[in-house]
PDB file of C-alpha atoms in Angstrom:
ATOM      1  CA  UNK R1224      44.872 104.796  94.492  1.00  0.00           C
ATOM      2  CA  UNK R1225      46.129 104.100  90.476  1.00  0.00           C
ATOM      3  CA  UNK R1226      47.206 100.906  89.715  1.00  0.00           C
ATOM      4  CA  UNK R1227      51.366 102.519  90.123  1.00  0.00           C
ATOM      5  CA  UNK R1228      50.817 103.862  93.009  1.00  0.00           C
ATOM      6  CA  UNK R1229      49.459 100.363  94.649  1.00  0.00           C
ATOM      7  CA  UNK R1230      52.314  98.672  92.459  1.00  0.00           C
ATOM      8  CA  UNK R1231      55.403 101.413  94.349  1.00  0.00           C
ATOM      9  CA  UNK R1232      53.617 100.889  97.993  1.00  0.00           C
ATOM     10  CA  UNK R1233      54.638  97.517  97.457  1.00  0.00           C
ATOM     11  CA  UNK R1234      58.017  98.556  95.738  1.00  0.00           C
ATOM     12  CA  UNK R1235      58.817 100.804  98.897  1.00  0.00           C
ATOM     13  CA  UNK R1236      57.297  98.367 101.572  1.00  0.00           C
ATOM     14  CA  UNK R1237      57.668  94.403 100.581  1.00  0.00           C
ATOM     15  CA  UNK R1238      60.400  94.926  98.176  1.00  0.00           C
ATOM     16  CA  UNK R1239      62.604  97.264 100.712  1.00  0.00           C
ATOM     17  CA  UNK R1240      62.286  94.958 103.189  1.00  0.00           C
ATOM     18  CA  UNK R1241      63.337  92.130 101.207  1.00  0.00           C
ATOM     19  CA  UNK R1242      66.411  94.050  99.846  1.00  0.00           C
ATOM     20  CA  UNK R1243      67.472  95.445 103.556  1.00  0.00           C
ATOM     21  CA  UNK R1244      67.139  92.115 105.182  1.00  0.00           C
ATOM     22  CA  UNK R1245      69.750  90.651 102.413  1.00  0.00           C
ATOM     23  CA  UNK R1246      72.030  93.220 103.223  1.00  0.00           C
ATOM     24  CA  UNK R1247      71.898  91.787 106.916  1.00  0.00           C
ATOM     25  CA  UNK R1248      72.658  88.175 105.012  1.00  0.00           C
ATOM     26  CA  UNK R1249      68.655  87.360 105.676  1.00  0.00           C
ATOM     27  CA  UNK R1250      68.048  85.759 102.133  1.00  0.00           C
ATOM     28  CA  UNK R1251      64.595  84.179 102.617  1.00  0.00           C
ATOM     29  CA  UNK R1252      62.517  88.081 101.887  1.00  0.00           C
ATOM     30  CA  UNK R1253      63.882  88.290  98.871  1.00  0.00           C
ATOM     31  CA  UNK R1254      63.227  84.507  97.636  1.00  0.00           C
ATOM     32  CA  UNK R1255      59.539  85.151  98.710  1.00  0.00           C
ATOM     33  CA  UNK R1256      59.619  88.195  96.269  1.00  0.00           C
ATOM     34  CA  UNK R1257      60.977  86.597  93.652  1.00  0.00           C
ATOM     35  CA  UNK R1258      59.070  84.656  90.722  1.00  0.00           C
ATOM     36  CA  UNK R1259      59.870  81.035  91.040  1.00  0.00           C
ATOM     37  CA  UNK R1260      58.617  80.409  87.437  1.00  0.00           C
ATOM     38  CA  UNK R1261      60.615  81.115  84.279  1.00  0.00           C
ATOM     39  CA  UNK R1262      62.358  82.898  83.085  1.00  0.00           C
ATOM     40  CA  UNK R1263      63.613  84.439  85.801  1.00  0.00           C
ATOM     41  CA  UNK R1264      67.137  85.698  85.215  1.00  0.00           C
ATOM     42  CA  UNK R1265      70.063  87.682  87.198  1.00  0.00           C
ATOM     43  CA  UNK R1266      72.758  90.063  85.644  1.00  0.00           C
ATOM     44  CA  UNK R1267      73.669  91.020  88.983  1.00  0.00           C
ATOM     45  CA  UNK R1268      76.965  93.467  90.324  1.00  0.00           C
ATOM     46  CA  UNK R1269      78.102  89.703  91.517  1.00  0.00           C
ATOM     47  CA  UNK R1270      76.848  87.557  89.576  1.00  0.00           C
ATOM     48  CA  UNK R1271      74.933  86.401  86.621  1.00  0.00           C
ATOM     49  CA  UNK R1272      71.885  83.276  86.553  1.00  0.00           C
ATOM     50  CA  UNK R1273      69.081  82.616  84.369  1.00  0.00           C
ATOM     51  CA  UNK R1274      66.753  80.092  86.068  1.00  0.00           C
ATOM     52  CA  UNK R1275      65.209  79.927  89.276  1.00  0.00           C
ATOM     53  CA  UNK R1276      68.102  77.296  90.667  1.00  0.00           C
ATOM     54  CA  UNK R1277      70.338  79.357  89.553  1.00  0.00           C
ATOM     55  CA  UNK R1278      69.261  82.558  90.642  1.00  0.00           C
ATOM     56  CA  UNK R1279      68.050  81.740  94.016  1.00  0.00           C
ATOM     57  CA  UNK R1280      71.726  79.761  94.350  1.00  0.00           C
ATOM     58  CA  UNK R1281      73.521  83.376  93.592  1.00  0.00           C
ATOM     59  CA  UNK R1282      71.356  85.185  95.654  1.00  0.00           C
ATOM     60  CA  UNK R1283      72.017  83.040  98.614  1.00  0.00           C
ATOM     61  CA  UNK R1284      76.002  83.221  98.138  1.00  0.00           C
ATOM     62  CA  UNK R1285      75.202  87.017  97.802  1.00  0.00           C
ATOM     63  CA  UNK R1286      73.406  87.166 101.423  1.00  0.00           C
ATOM     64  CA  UNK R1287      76.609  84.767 102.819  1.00  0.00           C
ATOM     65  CA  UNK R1288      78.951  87.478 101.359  1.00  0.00           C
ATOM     66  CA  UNK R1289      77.480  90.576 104.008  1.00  0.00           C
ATOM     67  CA  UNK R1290      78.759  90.873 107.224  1.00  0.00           C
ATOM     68  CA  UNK R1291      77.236  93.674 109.036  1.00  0.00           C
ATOM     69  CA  UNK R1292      75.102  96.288 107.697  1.00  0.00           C
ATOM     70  CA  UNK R1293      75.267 100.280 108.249  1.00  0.00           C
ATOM     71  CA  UNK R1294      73.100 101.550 105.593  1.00  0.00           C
ATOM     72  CA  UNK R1295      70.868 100.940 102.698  1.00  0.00           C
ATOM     73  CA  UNK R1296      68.726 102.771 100.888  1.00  0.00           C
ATOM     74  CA  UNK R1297      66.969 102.869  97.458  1.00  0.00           C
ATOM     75  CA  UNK R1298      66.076 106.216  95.137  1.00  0.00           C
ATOM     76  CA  UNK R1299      63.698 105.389  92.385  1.00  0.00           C
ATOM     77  CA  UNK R1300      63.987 107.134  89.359  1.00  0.00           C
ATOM     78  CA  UNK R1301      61.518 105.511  87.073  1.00  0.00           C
ATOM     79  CA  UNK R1302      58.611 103.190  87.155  1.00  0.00           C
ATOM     80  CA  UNK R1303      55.535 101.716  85.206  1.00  0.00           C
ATOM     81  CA  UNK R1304      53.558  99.361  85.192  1.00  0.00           C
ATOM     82  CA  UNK R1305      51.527  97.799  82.029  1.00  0.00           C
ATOM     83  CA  UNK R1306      49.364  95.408  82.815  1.00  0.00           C
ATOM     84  CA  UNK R1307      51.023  92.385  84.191  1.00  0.00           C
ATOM     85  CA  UNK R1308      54.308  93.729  83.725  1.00  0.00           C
ATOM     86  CA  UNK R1309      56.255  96.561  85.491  1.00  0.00           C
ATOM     87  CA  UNK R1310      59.848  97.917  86.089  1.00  0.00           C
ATOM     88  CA  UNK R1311      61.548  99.862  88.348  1.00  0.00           C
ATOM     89  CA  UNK R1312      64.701 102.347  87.925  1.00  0.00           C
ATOM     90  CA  UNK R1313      66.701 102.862  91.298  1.00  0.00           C
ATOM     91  CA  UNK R1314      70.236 103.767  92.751  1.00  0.00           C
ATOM     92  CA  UNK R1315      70.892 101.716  95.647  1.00  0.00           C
ATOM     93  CA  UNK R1316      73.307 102.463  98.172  1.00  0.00           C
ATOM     94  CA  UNK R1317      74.654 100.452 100.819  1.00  0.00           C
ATOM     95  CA  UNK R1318      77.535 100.724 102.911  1.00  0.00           C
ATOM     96  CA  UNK R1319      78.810  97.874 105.753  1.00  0.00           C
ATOM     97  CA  UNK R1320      81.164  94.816 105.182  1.00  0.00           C
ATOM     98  CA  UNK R1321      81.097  92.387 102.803  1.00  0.00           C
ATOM     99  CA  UNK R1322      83.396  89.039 102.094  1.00  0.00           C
ATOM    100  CA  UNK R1323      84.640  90.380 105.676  1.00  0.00           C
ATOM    101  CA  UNK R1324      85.904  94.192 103.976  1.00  0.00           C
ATOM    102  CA  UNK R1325      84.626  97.689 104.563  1.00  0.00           C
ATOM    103  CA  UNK R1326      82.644  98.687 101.491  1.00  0.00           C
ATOM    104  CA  UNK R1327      80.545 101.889 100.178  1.00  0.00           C
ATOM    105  CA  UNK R1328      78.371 100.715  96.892  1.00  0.00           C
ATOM    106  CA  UNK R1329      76.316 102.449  94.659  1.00  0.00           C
ATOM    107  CA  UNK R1330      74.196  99.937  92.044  1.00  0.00           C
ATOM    108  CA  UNK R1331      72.283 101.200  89.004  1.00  0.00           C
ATOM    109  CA  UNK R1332      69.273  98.978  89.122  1.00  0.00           C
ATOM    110  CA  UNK R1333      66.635  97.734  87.137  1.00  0.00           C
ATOM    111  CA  UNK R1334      64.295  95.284  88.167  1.00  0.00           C
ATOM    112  CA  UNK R1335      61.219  93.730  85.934  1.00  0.00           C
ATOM    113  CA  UNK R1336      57.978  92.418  87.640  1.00  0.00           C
ATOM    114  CA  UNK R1337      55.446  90.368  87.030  1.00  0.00           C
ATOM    115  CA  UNK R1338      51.976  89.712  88.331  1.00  0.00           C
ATOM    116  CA  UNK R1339      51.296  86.072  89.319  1.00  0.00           C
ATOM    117  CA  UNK R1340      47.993  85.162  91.042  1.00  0.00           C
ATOM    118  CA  UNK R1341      47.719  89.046  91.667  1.00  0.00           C
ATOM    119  CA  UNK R1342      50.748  89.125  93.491  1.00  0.00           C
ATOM    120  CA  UNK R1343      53.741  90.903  92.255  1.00  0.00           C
ATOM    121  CA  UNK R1344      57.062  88.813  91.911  1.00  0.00           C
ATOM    122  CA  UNK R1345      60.418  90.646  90.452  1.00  0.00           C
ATOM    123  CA  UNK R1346      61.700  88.851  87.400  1.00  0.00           C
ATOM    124  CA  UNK R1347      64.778  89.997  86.425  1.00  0.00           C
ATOM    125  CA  UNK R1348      67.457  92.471  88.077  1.00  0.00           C
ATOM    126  CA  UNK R1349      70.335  94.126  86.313  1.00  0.00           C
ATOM    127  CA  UNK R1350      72.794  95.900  88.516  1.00  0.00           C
ATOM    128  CA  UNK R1351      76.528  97.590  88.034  1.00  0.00           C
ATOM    129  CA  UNK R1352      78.380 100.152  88.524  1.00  0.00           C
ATOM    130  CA  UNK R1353      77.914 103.806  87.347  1.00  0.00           C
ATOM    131  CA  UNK R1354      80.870 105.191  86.260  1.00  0.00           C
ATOM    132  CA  UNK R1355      82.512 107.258  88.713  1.00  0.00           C
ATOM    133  CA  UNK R1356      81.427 110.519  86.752  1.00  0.00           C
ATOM    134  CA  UNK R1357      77.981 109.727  86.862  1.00  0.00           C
ATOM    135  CA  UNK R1358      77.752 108.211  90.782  1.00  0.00           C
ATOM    136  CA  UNK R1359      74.676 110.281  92.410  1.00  0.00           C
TER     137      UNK R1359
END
């Protein structure tokens, strides 16, 4: 198996599970996955932290904002990895309740990695809104 290939099993195993669980307001997954060293920085759909305080603080108010769940799902549409380093390109959907109101979202994601102790930790995630032209 290439190194990418061993880099999106754990993209479409680990990382999934991480990102499903927070959309059942299970934050904990996703702080595992996450580098706890700097910089580590958010420009998030929600909200925006640089820091590991920070950023684990928004992701936890993030989790608290989800009510129940119907669906989530991921398509990646570009990835690499470079030694130590790798990102991710994804549309994530999700539909369910959140600060207690029906909502359908789809994100344009990016997410950068990093390999720490041969382990790899996501580093930074940028998320919005496509415009409504471009929603896939």
């Amino acid at each position: 198996m290439s190194e990418l290939d061993d880099f999106l099993t754990w993209v479409t195993t680990e990382e999934y599970a991480a990102e499903l669980a927070l959309h059942h307001g299970d934050v904990a997954p996703r702080l595992a996955i996450w580098s706890h060293d700097e910089p580590v920085t958010l420009l998030g759909a929600l909200y925006t932290a640089s820091g590991w305080e920070d950023v684990s603080a928004a992701f936890r108010r993030v989790a608290d904002s989800f009510g129940e769940s119907t669906g989530y799902e991921r398509d990646i549409v570009a990835a690499t990895v470079s030694g130590d380093l790798a990102y991710t390109v994804a549309y994530e959907r999700s539909t369910g309740t959140m600060f207690g109101e029906p909502y359908v979202h789809t994100l344009r994601v990016t997410h950068v990695y990093r390999r720490e102790d041969g382990a790899w930790r996501v580093v930074h995630r940028h998320a919005d809104t496509p415009p409504a032209a471009a929603a896939i």
